[in-house]
Amino acid sequence: RERQTLFLSNLIDIRTCKDPAYGGLWTALQVAAALDALQRLPLLENAASSKRKLTFDELHRQIKRRKHDDATYRDKESRSFDQTLSAYMAKFSVLAVFFRFDLFDSPAPLLLLHPDAERKAHYGPAEYLKIIVYKRLGAGSVGDVYRAMIDGDTQPKDPQTNTKRSSLTKGKGKSRAMVVSDSDDFLHRSFILKLALTGANARRLDHELQVYRHLEQAGVSGIPSLLEYRWGDGGLRVLMISDAGQPLGNRLNSERKVDLSPEARIELKSVLTSIHEAGVIHRDVRSWNIMEDEFGRVRFTDFDRSSLEGTPEDYRAEKERLNRFVEGGFIDKADVIGEDPLRRRKAKAK
């Protein structure tokens, strides 16, 4: 009992097993498990009697501290993955984007050139990164929004090391190589791809890019990570950010409200405060622009309407709007706070 060894049997085909048959085999396994539990019971009782039982308050504090430590670790790990993925993308001369969802199956990719890369008639396998767009999420003022991921299986392998190799980024006549292990988890992470097709979409996307850069430089957390931004033919723009999960709007109940945990309420207020302290007013805080990942972490997204010129009244109104939301209020109406910065610029140009 002090040193136990786990033995695994061969895979059993329940349709053909005999002597014993499946019924007898299943019964024997259940009896063996019950006998094993009875044999372990005295050891568990001895271990329990040798330790002081925790009070309810002590147990609650322990669980709360463990949850906080786990959330902090996951957030740091996620940021590290995002930074690695961003650096990996930036090393490629070309991003080849294939659309493969519903009825779409691109025979030829959308090519996004690195600003420093030379345009050529063709590119070798080690000069481009293949990206698969596998789900359309919707459309908005910045254009179409998709979920995508790197097609890691198509990257060439180094015959000497049997690792995937991407020999990319040309700059000043030199090439750099990056070796990627088959076990690199960041290659299997989904991310969000925003595609601006019209001039109006492109202006919104350019503005959103500048806001993301401003917030990242200010050290604001609670927003998606900026991964890559590239241009295509005809003025097309593509912005890639980390996948922050699902919008809280998906959780609207019959009263058009969202039930939030106390931790999520505190986190949302804290993130909005840090956004305001960085000099940014979001202007469109609502459930569809707040994302929640599988670990319950919340992120503000969609900064295409945000402004760097908010007034004290704008900041106060936006905090009140979020407070109504976290307390169970409905804020998904179309009103926005403050003046649209892009419309103001257009008016000044006239």
Short mmCIF file of C-alpha atoms in Angstrom, two decimals:
data_model
loop_
_atom_site.label_atom_id
_atom_site.label_comp_id
_atom_site.label_asym_id
_atom_site.label_seq_id
_atom_site.Cartn_x
_atom_site.Cartn_y
_atom_site.Cartn_z
CA ARG A 1 0.00 0.00 0.00
CA GLU A 2 2.92 2.38 0.53
CA ARG A 3 4.17 1.76 -3.00
CA GLN A 4 1.48 0.92 -5.53
CA THR A 5 1.87 -0.04 -9.17
CA LEU A 6 -0.84 0.54 -11.74
CA PHE A 7 -1.20 -2.22 -14.34
CA LEU A 8 -3.04 -1.58 -17.60
CA SER A 9 -4.52 -4.44 -19.56
CA ASN A 10 -4.63 -4.69 -23.33
CA LEU A 11 -7.49 -2.97 -25.10
CA ILE A 12 -10.53 -5.24 -24.87
CA ASP A 13 -13.05 -5.58 -27.68
CA ILE A 14 -16.30 -5.97 -25.76
CA ARG A 15 -18.06 -7.45 -28.80
CA THR A 16 -15.81 -10.50 -29.09
CA CYS A 17 -14.29 -11.08 -25.62
CA LYS A 18 -14.90 -14.56 -24.15
CA ASP A 19 -13.85 -16.50 -21.06
CA PRO A 20 -14.87 -14.35 -19.31
CA ALA A 21 -17.52 -12.67 -21.43
CA TYR A 22 -18.14 -8.95 -21.16
CA GLY A 23 -20.77 -9.24 -18.39
CA GLY A 24 -18.51 -11.35 -16.20
CA LEU A 25 -15.52 -9.16 -16.90
CA TRP A 26 -17.40 -5.99 -15.95
CA THR A 27 -18.72 -7.56 -12.73
CA ALA A 28 -15.21 -8.74 -11.73
CA LEU A 29 -13.78 -5.25 -12.27
CA GLN A 30 -16.47 -3.63 -10.10
CA VAL A 31 -15.95 -6.20 -7.30
CA ALA A 32 -12.16 -5.69 -7.46
CA ALA A 33 -12.59 -1.91 -7.20
CA ALA A 34 -14.91 -2.28 -4.19
CA LEU A 35 -12.46 -4.64 -2.40
CA ASP A 36 -9.59 -2.26 -3.09
CA ALA A 37 -11.55 0.65 -1.57
CA LEU A 38 -12.31 -1.40 1.56
CA GLN A 39 -8.63 -2.28 1.96
CA ARG A 40 -7.65 1.40 1.71
CA LEU A 41 -10.25 2.58 4.23
CA PRO A 42 -8.15 1.97 7.42
CA LEU A 43 -5.25 3.89 5.90
CA LEU A 44 -7.49 6.85 5.10
CA GLU A 45 -8.98 6.84 8.61
CA ASN A 46 -5.51 6.79 10.20
CA ALA A 47 -4.36 9.65 8.00
CA ALA A 48 -7.45 11.70 8.82
CA SER A 49 -7.14 11.19 12.58
CA SER A 50 -3.51 12.35 12.59
CA LYS A 51 -4.36 15.79 11.15
CA ARG A 52 -6.44 18.63 12.58
CA LYS A 53 -9.56 19.21 10.53
CA LEU A 54 -9.81 22.62 8.89
CA THR A 55 -12.64 24.90 9.87
CA PHE A 56 -15.06 26.08 7.18
CA ASP A 57 -13.45 29.55 7.06
CA GLU A 58 -9.95 28.06 6.77
CA LEU A 59 -11.06 25.74 3.98
CA HIS A 60 -12.79 28.63 2.14
CA ARG A 61 -9.67 30.82 2.35
CA GLN A 62 -7.51 27.95 1.11
CA ILE A 63 -9.75 27.30 -1.91
CA LYS A 64 -9.99 31.02 -2.72
CA ARG A 65 -6.19 31.44 -2.53
CA ARG A 66 -5.66 28.38 -4.74
CA LYS A 67 -8.12 29.71 -7.35
CA HIS A 68 -6.35 33.10 -7.37
CA ASP A 69 -2.92 31.48 -7.77
CA ASP A 70 -4.21 29.25 -10.59
CA ALA A 71 -5.79 32.21 -12.41
CA THR A 72 -2.58 34.25 -12.12
CA TYR A 73 -0.53 31.37 -13.48
CA ARG A 74 -2.93 30.76 -16.38
CA ASP A 75 -2.90 34.47 -17.29
CA LYS A 76 0.91 34.60 -17.37
CA GLU A 77 1.04 31.34 -19.34
CA SER A 78 -1.50 32.66 -21.86
CA ARG A 79 0.44 35.91 -22.35
CA SER A 80 3.63 33.91 -22.89
CA PHE A 81 1.90 31.79 -25.55
CA ASP A 82 0.59 34.91 -27.28
CA GLN A 83 4.03 36.54 -27.36
CA THR A 84 5.57 33.37 -28.78
CA LEU A 85 2.86 33.06 -31.44
CA SER A 86 3.22 36.73 -32.41
CA ALA A 87 7.01 36.42 -32.75
CA TYR A 88 6.58 33.25 -34.78
CA MET A 89 4.17 34.90 -37.24
CA ALA A 90 6.38 37.96 -37.65
CA LYS A 91 9.28 35.84 -38.90
CA PHE A 92 7.47 34.77 -42.06
CA SER A 93 7.64 36.68 -45.33
CA VAL A 94 4.14 35.59 -46.30
CA LEU A 95 1.04 34.48 -44.44
CA ALA A 96 -1.07 32.26 -46.70
CA VAL A 97 -4.68 32.37 -45.48
CA PHE A 98 -7.07 29.61 -46.58
CA PHE A 99 -10.81 29.84 -45.88
CA ARG A 100 -12.26 26.43 -45.04
CA PHE A 101 -15.67 26.47 -43.40
CA ASP A 102 -19.26 25.85 -44.46
CA LEU A 103 -19.22 25.96 -48.28
CA PHE A 104 -15.85 27.71 -48.48
CA ASP A 105 -12.69 25.82 -49.46
CA SER A 106 -10.06 28.17 -50.90
CA PRO A 107 -8.25 26.69 -53.91
CA ALA A 108 -5.77 29.57 -53.64
CA PRO A 109 -4.83 31.46 -50.46
CA LEU A 110 -5.09 35.11 -49.55
CA LEU A 111 -1.43 36.23 -49.41
CA LEU A 112 -0.37 38.74 -46.76
CA LEU A 113 3.16 40.03 -47.26
CA HIS A 114 5.49 41.12 -44.48
CA PRO A 115 6.25 44.87 -44.85
CA ASP A 116 9.98 44.11 -45.32
CA ALA A 117 9.49 41.15 -47.67
CA GLU A 118 10.08 41.26 -51.41
CA ARG A 119 7.15 40.39 -53.62
CA LYS A 120 7.88 37.36 -55.84
CA ALA A 121 6.11 35.13 -58.32
CA HIS A 122 6.34 32.12 -56.02
CA TYR A 123 7.46 31.24 -52.50
CA GLY A 124 9.14 28.10 -51.22
CA PRO A 125 7.65 25.98 -48.42
CA ALA A 126 9.93 27.60 -45.85
CA GLU A 127 8.94 31.15 -46.81
CA TYR A 128 5.28 31.14 -45.85
CA LEU A 129 3.06 30.22 -42.93
CA LYS A 130 -0.22 28.54 -43.73
CA ILE A 131 -3.25 29.77 -41.77
CA ILE A 132 -6.63 28.05 -41.84
CA VAL A 133 -9.77 30.12 -41.24
CA TYR A 134 -12.29 27.56 -40.01
CA LYS A 135 -15.22 29.55 -38.60
CA ARG A 136 -16.96 32.83 -39.35
CA LEU A 137 -17.99 34.62 -36.16
CA GLY A 138 -19.81 37.62 -37.61
CA ALA A 139 -19.45 41.01 -39.24
CA GLY A 140 -19.24 44.57 -37.95
CA SER A 141 -17.87 48.02 -38.61
CA VAL A 142 -14.34 46.63 -39.09
CA GLY A 143 -15.44 43.97 -41.58
CA ASP A 144 -15.71 40.21 -41.16
CA VAL A 145 -14.47 38.36 -38.06
CA TYR A 146 -13.23 34.76 -38.11
CA ARG A 147 -11.63 32.15 -35.89
CA ALA A 148 -8.40 30.72 -37.33
CA MET A 149 -5.32 28.68 -36.48
CA ILE A 150 -1.94 27.77 -37.92
CA ASP A 151 -1.85 24.65 -40.08
CA GLY A 152 1.22 23.26 -38.33
CA ASP A 153 1.08 19.93 -40.19
CA THR A 154 2.11 21.60 -43.44
CA GLN A 155 5.34 23.13 -42.15
CA PRO A 156 8.48 21.47 -43.60
CA LYS A 157 10.64 19.28 -41.37
CA ASP A 158 14.39 19.35 -40.95
CA PRO A 159 15.55 15.88 -42.10
CA GLN A 160 18.41 15.90 -39.59
CA THR A 161 16.38 16.68 -36.47
CA ASN A 162 12.88 15.64 -37.60
CA THR A 163 11.55 18.98 -36.28
CA LYS A 164 9.42 21.44 -38.17
CA ARG A 165 11.55 24.19 -39.63
CA SER A 166 10.54 27.61 -40.88
CA SER A 167 13.38 29.47 -42.52
CA LEU A 168 11.98 32.93 -42.94
CA THR A 169 12.09 36.68 -42.78
CA LYS A 170 14.27 38.27 -45.27
CA GLY A 171 15.78 41.57 -44.32
CA LYS A 172 18.83 43.28 -45.79
CA GLY A 173 19.78 40.23 -47.83
CA LYS A 174 19.84 37.83 -44.88
CA SER A 175 17.59 34.99 -43.79
CA ARG A 176 16.92 33.75 -40.29
CA ALA A 177 15.86 30.26 -39.31
CA MET A 178 13.48 29.25 -36.58
CA VAL A 179 13.19 25.65 -35.44
CA VAL A 180 9.83 24.61 -34.06
CA SER A 181 9.36 21.44 -32.06
CA ASP A 182 6.41 19.19 -32.82
CA SER A 183 5.32 19.68 -29.20
CA ASP A 184 5.03 23.48 -29.41
CA ASP A 185 1.54 24.08 -28.03
CA PHE A 186 1.28 27.63 -29.33
CA LEU A 187 0.95 26.24 -32.88
CA HIS A 188 -2.39 24.67 -31.92
CA ARG A 189 -3.99 27.77 -30.40
CA SER A 190 -6.89 29.41 -32.18
CA PHE A 191 -6.87 33.17 -32.71
CA ILE A 192 -9.18 35.85 -34.10
CA LEU A 193 -8.74 37.22 -37.62
CA LYS A 194 -10.45 40.48 -38.60
CA LEU A 195 -10.69 41.17 -42.33
CA ALA A 196 -11.38 44.72 -43.58
CA LEU A 197 -12.47 44.83 -47.22
CA THR A 198 -13.78 48.37 -47.69
CA GLY A 199 -12.18 51.76 -47.04
CA ALA A 200 -14.50 52.42 -44.10
CA ASN A 201 -13.67 49.00 -42.60
CA ALA A 202 -9.96 49.64 -43.08
CA ARG A 203 -10.08 53.00 -41.28
CA ARG A 204 -11.85 51.38 -38.33
CA LEU A 205 -9.35 48.53 -38.23
CA ASP A 206 -6.39 50.93 -38.41
CA HIS A 207 -7.86 52.85 -35.50
CA GLU A 208 -8.44 49.68 -33.46
CA LEU A 209 -4.83 48.64 -34.08
CA GLN A 210 -3.54 51.95 -32.71
CA VAL A 211 -5.70 51.62 -29.60
CA TYR A 212 -4.48 48.06 -28.94
CA ARG A 213 -0.88 49.22 -29.28
CA HIS A 214 -1.53 52.12 -26.91
CA LEU A 215 -3.13 49.85 -24.29
CA GLU A 216 -0.33 47.26 -24.55
CA GLN A 217 2.31 49.96 -24.10
CA ALA A 218 0.41 51.17 -21.03
CA GLY A 219 0.55 47.63 -19.59
CA VAL A 220 -3.22 47.11 -19.56
CA SER A 221 -4.32 43.51 -19.00
CA GLY A 222 -7.80 42.17 -19.56
CA ILE A 223 -7.68 42.74 -23.33
CA PRO A 224 -6.75 40.39 -26.21
CA SER A 225 -3.09 40.27 -27.23
CA LEU A 226 -2.09 41.85 -30.52
CA LEU A 227 -0.55 39.15 -32.72
CA GLU A 228 -0.07 40.47 -36.26
CA TYR A 229 -1.28 43.16 -38.67
CA ARG A 230 -0.79 42.97 -42.43
CA TRP A 231 -1.99 44.44 -45.69
CA GLY A 232 -3.19 42.57 -48.76
CA ASP A 233 -3.88 43.57 -52.33
CA GLY A 234 -6.27 46.46 -52.96
CA GLY A 235 -5.84 48.03 -49.52
CA LEU A 236 -7.19 44.98 -47.69
CA ARG A 237 -6.22 44.85 -44.00
CA VAL A 238 -6.02 41.89 -41.65
CA LEU A 239 -5.72 42.17 -37.86
CA MET A 240 -4.95 39.08 -35.79
CA ILE A 241 -5.49 39.04 -32.04
CA SER A 242 -5.59 36.31 -29.40
CA ASP A 243 -8.80 34.34 -28.92
CA ALA A 244 -10.40 35.62 -25.72
CA GLY A 245 -13.21 33.07 -25.69
CA GLN A 246 -16.96 33.51 -26.11
CA PRO A 247 -18.95 36.77 -25.76
CA LEU A 248 -21.04 37.14 -22.62
CA GLY A 249 -23.92 37.89 -24.97
CA ASN A 250 -24.13 34.15 -25.59
CA ARG A 251 -25.18 33.76 -21.96
CA LEU A 252 -28.09 36.20 -22.01
CA ASN A 253 -31.06 34.70 -20.13
CA SER A 254 -34.75 35.16 -20.87
CA GLU A 255 -34.61 38.62 -19.25
CA ARG A 256 -31.70 39.60 -21.52
CA LYS A 257 -29.31 39.65 -18.56
CA VAL A 258 -26.08 37.79 -17.72
CA ASP A 259 -25.37 36.15 -14.37
CA LEU A 260 -21.78 36.92 -13.35
CA SER A 261 -19.67 35.48 -10.56
CA PRO A 262 -18.40 37.89 -7.87
CA GLU A 263 -14.86 37.37 -9.20
CA ALA A 264 -15.91 38.31 -12.75
CA ARG A 265 -17.65 41.46 -11.51
CA ILE A 266 -14.54 42.61 -9.66
CA GLU A 267 -12.31 41.77 -12.61
CA LEU A 268 -14.49 43.68 -15.11
CA LYS A 269 -14.47 46.82 -12.97
CA SER A 270 -10.71 46.56 -12.47
CA VAL A 271 -10.00 46.14 -16.20
CA LEU A 272 -12.22 49.08 -17.18
CA THR A 273 -10.48 51.24 -14.58
CA SER A 274 -7.07 50.35 -16.04
CA ILE A 275 -8.35 51.13 -19.57
CA HIS A 276 -9.54 54.55 -18.38
CA GLU A 277 -6.27 55.21 -16.57
CA ALA A 278 -4.51 54.59 -19.90
CA GLY A 279 -6.59 57.43 -21.38
CA VAL A 280 -8.98 55.28 -23.42
CA ILE A 281 -12.77 55.41 -23.40
CA HIS A 282 -14.25 52.22 -24.88
CA ARG A 283 -17.57 53.83 -25.93
CA ASP A 284 -19.34 50.53 -26.66
CA VAL A 285 -19.33 48.48 -23.45
CA ARG A 286 -21.92 45.70 -23.77
CA SER A 287 -22.17 41.95 -23.35
CA TRP A 288 -21.18 41.19 -26.97
CA ASN A 289 -17.91 43.12 -26.53
CA ILE A 290 -16.90 41.34 -23.31
CA MET A 291 -15.40 37.89 -23.72
CA GLU A 292 -15.02 35.01 -21.26
CA ASP A 293 -12.59 32.12 -21.73
CA GLU A 294 -12.82 28.53 -20.50
CA PHE A 295 -11.20 29.49 -17.17
CA GLY A 296 -13.69 32.28 -16.45
CA ARG A 297 -11.30 35.13 -17.27
CA VAL A 298 -12.98 38.16 -18.85
CA ARG A 299 -11.60 40.44 -21.59
CA PHE A 300 -12.80 43.66 -23.17
CA THR A 301 -12.60 43.60 -26.96
CA ASP A 302 -13.71 45.56 -30.07
CA PHE A 303 -11.97 48.92 -29.62
CA ASP A 304 -12.79 50.21 -33.12
CA ARG A 305 -15.14 52.88 -31.69
CA SER A 306 -12.97 53.80 -28.71
CA SER A 307 -11.46 57.22 -28.19
CA LEU A 308 -8.31 58.66 -26.68
CA GLU A 309 -10.06 61.98 -26.11
CA GLY A 310 -12.78 61.12 -23.60
CA THR A 311 -14.14 63.72 -21.20
CA PRO A 312 -14.57 63.23 -17.42
CA GLU A 313 -18.29 62.90 -18.07
CA ASP A 314 -17.61 60.11 -20.63
CA TYR A 315 -15.53 58.14 -18.13
CA ARG A 316 -18.16 58.53 -15.42
CA ALA A 317 -20.98 57.48 -17.76
CA GLU A 318 -19.06 54.41 -18.94
CA LYS A 319 -18.36 53.27 -15.38
CA GLU A 320 -22.05 53.65 -14.53
CA ARG A 321 -22.93 51.65 -17.64
CA LEU A 322 -20.65 48.78 -16.59
CA ASN A 323 -21.95 48.92 -13.01
CA ARG A 324 -25.50 48.45 -14.32
CA PHE A 325 -24.32 45.45 -16.30
CA VAL A 326 -22.43 43.67 -13.51
CA GLU A 327 -25.37 44.18 -11.16
CA GLY A 328 -27.64 42.35 -13.59
CA GLY A 329 -28.84 45.25 -15.72
CA PHE A 330 -29.37 45.26 -19.47
CA ILE A 331 -26.97 47.43 -21.51
CA ASP A 332 -27.21 45.97 -25.00
CA LYS A 333 -29.07 48.93 -26.47
CA ALA A 334 -27.43 50.77 -29.34
CA ASP A 335 -26.39 53.96 -27.53
CA VAL A 336 -22.66 54.69 -27.26
CA ILE A 337 -20.75 57.10 -25.05
CA GLY A 338 -18.92 60.15 -26.30
CA GLU A 339 -18.12 61.28 -29.82
CA ASP A 340 -16.91 58.91 -32.54
CA PRO A 341 -13.23 59.82 -33.13
CA LEU A 342 -13.30 58.81 -36.80
CA ARG A 343 -16.37 60.91 -37.56
CA ARG A 344 -14.78 63.85 -35.73
CA ARG A 345 -11.66 63.55 -37.86
CA LYS A 346 -13.77 63.40 -41.02
CA ALA A 347 -15.67 66.52 -39.99
CA LYS A 348 -12.43 68.39 -39.31
CA ALA A 349 -11.06 67.37 -42.72
CA LYS A 350 -14.08 68.95 -44.41
#
